[in-house]
Short mmCIF file of C-alpha atoms in Angstrom, two decimals:
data_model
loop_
_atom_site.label_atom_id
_atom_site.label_comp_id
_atom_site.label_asym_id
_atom_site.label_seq_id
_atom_site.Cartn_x
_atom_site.Cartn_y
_atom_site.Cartn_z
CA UNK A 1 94.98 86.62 68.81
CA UNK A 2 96.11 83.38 70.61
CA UNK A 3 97.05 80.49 69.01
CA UNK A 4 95.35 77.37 68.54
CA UNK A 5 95.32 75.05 71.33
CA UNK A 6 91.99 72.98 71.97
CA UNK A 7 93.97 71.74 75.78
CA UNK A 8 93.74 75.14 76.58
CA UNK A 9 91.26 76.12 79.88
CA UNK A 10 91.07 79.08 82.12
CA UNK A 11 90.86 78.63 85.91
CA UNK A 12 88.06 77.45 87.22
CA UNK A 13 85.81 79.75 88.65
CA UNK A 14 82.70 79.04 91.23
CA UNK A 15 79.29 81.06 91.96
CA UNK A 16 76.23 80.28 93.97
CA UNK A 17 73.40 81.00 92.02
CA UNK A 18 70.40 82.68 93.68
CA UNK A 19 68.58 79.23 93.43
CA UNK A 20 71.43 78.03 95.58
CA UNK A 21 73.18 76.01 92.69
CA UNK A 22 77.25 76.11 92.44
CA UNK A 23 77.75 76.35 88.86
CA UNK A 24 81.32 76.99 87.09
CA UNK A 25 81.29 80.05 85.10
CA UNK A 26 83.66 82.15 82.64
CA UNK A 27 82.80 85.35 83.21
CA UNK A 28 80.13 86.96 86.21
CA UNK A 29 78.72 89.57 83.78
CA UNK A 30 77.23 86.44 81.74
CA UNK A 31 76.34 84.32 84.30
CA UNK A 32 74.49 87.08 85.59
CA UNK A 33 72.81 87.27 82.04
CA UNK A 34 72.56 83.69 81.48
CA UNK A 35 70.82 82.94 85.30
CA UNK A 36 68.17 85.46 84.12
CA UNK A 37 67.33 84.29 80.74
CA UNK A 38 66.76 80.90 81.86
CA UNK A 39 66.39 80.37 85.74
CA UNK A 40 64.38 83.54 85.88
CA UNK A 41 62.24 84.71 82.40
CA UNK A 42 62.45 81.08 81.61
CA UNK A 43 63.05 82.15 78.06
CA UNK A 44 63.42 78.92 75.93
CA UNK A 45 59.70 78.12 77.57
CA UNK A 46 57.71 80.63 76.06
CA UNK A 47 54.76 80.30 72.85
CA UNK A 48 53.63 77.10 73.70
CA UNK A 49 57.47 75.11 74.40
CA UNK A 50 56.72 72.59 77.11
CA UNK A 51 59.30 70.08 78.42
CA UNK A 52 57.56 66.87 79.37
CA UNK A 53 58.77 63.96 81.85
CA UNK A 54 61.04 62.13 79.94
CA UNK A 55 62.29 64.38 77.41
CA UNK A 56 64.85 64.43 74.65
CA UNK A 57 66.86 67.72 74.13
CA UNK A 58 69.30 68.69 71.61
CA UNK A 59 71.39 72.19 73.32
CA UNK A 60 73.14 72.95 70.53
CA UNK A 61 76.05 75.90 71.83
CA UNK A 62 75.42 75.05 75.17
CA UNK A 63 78.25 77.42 76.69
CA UNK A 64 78.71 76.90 80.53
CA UNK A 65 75.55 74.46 80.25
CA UNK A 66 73.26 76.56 82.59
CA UNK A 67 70.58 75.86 79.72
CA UNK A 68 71.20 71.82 79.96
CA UNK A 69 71.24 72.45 83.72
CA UNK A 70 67.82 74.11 84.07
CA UNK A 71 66.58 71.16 81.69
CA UNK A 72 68.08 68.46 83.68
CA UNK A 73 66.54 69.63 87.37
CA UNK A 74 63.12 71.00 85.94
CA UNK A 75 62.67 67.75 83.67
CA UNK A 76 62.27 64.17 85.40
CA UNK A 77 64.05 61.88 83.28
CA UNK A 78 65.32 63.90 80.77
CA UNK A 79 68.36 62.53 78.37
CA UNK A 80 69.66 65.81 77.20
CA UNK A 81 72.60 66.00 74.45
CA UNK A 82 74.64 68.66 74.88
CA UNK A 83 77.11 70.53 72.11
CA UNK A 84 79.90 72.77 72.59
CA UNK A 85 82.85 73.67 70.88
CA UNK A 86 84.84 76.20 72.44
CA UNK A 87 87.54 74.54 74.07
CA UNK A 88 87.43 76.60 77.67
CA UNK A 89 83.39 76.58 77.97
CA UNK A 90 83.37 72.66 77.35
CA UNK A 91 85.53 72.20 80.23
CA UNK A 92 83.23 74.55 82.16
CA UNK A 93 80.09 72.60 80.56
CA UNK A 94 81.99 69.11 81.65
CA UNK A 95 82.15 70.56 85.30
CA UNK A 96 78.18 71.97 85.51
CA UNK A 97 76.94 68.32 83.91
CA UNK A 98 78.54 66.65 86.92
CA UNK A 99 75.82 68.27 89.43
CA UNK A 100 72.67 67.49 86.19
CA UNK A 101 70.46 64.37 86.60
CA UNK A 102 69.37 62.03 84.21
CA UNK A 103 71.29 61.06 81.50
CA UNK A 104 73.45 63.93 80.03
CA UNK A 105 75.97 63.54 76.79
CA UNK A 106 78.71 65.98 75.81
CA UNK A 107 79.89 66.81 72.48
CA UNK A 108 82.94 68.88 71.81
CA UNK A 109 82.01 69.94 68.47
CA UNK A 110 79.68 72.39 66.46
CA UNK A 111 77.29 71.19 64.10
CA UNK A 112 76.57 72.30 60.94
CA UNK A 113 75.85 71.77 57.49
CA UNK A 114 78.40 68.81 56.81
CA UNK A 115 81.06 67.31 58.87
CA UNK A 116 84.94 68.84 58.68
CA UNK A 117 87.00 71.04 60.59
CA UNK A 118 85.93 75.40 61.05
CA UNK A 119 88.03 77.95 62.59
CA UNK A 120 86.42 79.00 65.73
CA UNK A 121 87.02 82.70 66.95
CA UNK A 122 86.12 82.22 71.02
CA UNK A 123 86.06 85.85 73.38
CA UNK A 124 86.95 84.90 76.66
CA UNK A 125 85.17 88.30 77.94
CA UNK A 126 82.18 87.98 75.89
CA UNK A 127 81.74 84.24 75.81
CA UNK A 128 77.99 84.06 73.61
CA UNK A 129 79.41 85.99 70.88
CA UNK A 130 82.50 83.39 70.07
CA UNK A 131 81.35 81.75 66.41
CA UNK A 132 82.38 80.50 63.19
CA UNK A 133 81.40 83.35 61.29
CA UNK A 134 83.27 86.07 63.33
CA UNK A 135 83.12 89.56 62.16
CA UNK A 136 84.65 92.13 64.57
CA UNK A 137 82.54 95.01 63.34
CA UNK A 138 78.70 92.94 63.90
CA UNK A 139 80.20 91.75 67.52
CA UNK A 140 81.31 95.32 68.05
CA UNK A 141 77.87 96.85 66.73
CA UNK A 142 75.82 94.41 68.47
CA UNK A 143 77.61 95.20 71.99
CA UNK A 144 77.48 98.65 71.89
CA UNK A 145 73.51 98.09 70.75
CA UNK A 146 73.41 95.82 74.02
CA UNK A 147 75.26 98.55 76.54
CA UNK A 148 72.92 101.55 75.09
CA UNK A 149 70.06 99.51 75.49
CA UNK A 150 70.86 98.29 78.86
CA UNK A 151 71.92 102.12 79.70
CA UNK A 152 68.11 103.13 78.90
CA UNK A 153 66.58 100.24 80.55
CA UNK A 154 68.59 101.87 83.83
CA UNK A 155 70.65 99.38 84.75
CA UNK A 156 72.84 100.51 87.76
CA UNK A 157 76.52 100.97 86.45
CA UNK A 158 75.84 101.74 82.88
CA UNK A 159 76.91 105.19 83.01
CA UNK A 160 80.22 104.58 83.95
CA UNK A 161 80.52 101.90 81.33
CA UNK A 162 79.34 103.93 79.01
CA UNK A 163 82.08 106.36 79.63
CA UNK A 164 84.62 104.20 79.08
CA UNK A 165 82.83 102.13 76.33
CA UNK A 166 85.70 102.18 73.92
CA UNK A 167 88.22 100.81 76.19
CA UNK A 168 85.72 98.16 77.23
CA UNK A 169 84.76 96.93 73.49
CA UNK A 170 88.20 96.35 72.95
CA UNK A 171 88.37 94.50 75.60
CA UNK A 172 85.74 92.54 75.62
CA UNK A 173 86.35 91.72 72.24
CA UNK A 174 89.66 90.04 72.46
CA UNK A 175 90.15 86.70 70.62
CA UNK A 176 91.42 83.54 70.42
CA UNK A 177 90.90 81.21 67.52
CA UNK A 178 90.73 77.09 67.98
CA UNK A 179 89.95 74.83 64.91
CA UNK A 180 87.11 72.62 65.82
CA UNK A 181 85.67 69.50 64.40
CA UNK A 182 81.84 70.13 63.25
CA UNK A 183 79.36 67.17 62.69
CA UNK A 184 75.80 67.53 61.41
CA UNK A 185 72.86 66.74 63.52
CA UNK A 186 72.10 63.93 61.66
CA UNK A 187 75.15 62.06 62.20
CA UNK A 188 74.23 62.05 65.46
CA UNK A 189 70.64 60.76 65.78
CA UNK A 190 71.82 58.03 63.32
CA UNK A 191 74.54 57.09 65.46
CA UNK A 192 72.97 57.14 68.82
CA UNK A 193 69.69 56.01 67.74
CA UNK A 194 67.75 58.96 68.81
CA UNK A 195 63.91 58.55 68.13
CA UNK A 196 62.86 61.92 68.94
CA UNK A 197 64.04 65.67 69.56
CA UNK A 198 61.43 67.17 72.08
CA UNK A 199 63.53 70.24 72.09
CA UNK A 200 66.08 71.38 69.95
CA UNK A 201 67.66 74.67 71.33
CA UNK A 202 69.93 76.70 68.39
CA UNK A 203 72.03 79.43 70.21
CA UNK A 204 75.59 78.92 67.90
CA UNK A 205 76.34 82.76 66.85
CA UNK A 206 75.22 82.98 63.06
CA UNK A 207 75.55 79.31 62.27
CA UNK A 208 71.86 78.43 62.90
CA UNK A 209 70.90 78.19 59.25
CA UNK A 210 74.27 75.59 58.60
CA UNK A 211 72.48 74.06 62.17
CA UNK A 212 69.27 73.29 60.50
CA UNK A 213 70.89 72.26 56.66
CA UNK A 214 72.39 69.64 58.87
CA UNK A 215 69.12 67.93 59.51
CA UNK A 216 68.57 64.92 56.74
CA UNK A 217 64.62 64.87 55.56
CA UNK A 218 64.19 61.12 57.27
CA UNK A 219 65.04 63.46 60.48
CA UNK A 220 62.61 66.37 60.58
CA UNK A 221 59.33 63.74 61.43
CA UNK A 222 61.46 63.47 64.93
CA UNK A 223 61.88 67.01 65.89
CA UNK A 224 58.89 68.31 67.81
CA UNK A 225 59.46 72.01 69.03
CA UNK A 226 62.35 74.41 68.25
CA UNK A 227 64.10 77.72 69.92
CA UNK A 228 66.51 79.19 68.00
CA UNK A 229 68.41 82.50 68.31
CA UNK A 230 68.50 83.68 64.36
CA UNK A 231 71.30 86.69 63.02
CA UNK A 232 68.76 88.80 61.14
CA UNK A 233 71.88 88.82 58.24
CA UNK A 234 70.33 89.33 54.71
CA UNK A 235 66.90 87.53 54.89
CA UNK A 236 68.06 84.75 57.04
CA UNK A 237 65.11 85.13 59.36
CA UNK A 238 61.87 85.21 56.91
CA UNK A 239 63.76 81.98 55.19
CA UNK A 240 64.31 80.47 58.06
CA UNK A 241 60.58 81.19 59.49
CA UNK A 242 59.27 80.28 56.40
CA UNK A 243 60.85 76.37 55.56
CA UNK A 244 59.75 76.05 59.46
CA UNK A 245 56.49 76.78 58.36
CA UNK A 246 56.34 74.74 55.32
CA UNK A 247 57.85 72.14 57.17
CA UNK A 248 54.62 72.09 59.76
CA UNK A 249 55.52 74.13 62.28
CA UNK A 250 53.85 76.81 63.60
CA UNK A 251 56.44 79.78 64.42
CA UNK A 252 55.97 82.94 66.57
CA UNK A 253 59.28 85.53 66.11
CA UNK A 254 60.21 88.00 69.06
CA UNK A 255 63.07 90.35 69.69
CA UNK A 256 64.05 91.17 73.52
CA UNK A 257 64.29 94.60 74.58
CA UNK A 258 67.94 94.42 75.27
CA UNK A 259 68.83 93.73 71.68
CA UNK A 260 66.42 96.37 70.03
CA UNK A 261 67.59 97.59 66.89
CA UNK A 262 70.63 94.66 66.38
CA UNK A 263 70.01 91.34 64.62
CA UNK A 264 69.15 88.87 67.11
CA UNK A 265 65.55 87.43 67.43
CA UNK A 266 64.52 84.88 69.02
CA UNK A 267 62.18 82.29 67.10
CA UNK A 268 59.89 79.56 68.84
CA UNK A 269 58.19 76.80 66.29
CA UNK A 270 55.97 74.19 67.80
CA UNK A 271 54.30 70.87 65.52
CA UNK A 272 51.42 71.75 64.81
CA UNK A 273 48.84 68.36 66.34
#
C-alpha cells in the first residue's frame, strides 16, 4: 500500500492510436481497452445518445480522458467538464486535454453525494477499477470474470494469462491510497453557471448512485441524456433505473459480453420529447 501523496505521478508514457492520435496513457492493456470502447464501438453513443454541435458534457471519472478526447474532436464546439481524482491519471488527463478543442475544464476531484474529503484506493495496473468503495475481493472477482470471458471470446494470449492468473491478480491489484476532495455536481453547475448537461457520462467504480444523490432537484430539468456504468451491488441497478424513469427518462440497460456474469451494466437514459 503506498502512502498518500496527491504530487505523486508516474512517467509519462506516449502511444499513437490507430486514428493517428498521441495520447498519454498508464497502462497499454487499457488503452487498448479504452481506444475500443470509445474510438471504435463508440459505446457511450448507443440507444438514442447523440452529441450535437455545441454540446455540454459532464465526464465524470474521466481517467486518461480518451472519453473527453473523442467528445472534443467528434463534437464542434463542445465545452466539456472533465472530473478526475486519482492523482497519476489527472496528470495524464491534464496532458491528453492539451491536444482537445473547444473549451475543456479539469477537476481534480470526485463527486458525490456531499462535499468532504474520501479515501481513494487507485491500481496503477488496473487503472478503471481504482474507487472509493474498494473491496479487494469484487475487484478480484470481477477480473478474473473479465480474463475468463476474454479467454472464451479467443483473444490471442489468454491462455498463457490464464496460466499464470494468480500471479497476475495480485499484481494487477496492487494499491495505493490518496485522500481526495469530493464535490457534488451541483456545486458545480451553480458555480460555473452551467445551463445544460447534454451528456452526463458516470464511469466512477461503485460511486454512481452518491454521483446522482449529488444532483439538487432545481438541477435535473438541465440534464438531457445519461450513460452510466452501474455496480449491480444489492438492487442498485432497478433503483437506479427506476428514479431515472420516474424522473422522465426513458432507460434501456445492457451488459457487454466481456463482463458476463459480474456486476457491471451499462445504462443509457434519454428525455423523453
Amino acid at each position: 500500500m503506498g502512502v498518500d501523496d496527491p504530487g505523486e505521478a508516474a512517467p509519462l508514457r506516449r502511444a499513437v492510436l490507430p486514428n493517428g492520435m498521441n495520447i498519454a496513457y498508464q497502462t497499454k492493456a487499457e488503452l487498448a481497452q479504452f481506444y475500443d470502447d470509445i474510438f471504435v464501438r463508440e459505446a457511450y453513443l448507443r440507444h438514442g445518445i447523440e452529441l450535437a454541435d455545441g454540446a455540454s458534457v459532464f465526464d465524470v471519472g474521466a481517467n486518461i480522458g480518451l472519453f473527453t478526447v473523442f467528445v472534443a474532436h467528434r463534437v464542434r464546439g463542445a465545452r466539456i467538464l472533465a472530473f478526475e481524482p486519482a492523482p497519476p491519471l489527472f496528470s495524464i488527463l491534464a496532458e491528453n486535454a492539451l491536444w482537445c478543442e473547444g473549451e475543456v475544464l479539469l477537476f481534480d476531484c470526485g463527486l458525490g453525494e456531499r462535499a468532504g474529503e474520501a479515501e481513494l484506493t487507485f491500481y496503477p495496473q488496473t487503472s478503471g477499477m481504482s474507487s472509493f468503495h474498494a473491496d479487494a475481493g469484487e475487484e478480484r472477482a470481477a477480473l478474473r470474470t473479465l480474463f475468463h470471458n476474454q479467454a472464451a471470446a479467443g483473444l490471442p494470449g489468454m491462455a498463457e494469462v490464464l496460466r499464470s492468473e494468480e500471479e497476475l491478480l495480485d499484481q494487477r491489484l496492487r494499491s495505493r491510497t490518496y485522500t481526495r476532495p469530493i464535490r457534488t455536481l451541483s456545486s458545480v453547475v451553480e458555480e460555473l453557471g452551467v445551463e445544460r448537461i447534454d451528456l452526463l457520462k458516470i464511469d466512477v467504480e461503485k460511486s454512481e448512485a452518491q454521483v446522482l444523490a449529488g444532483i439538487a432537484e432545481r438541477d435535473w430539468p438541465r440534464i438531457r441524456q445519461i450513460v452510466a456504468e452501474v455496480h449491480d451491488l444489492g438492487d442498485r441497478l432497478a433503483s437506479i433505473a427506476a428514479d431515472l424513469r420516474a424522473r422522465g427518462f426513458a432507460v434501456i440497460v445492457e451488459q457487454e459480453e466481456l463482463y458476463r456474469g459480474s456486476d457491471r451494466h451499462n445504462l443509457y437514459a434519454r428525455r423523453e420529447p
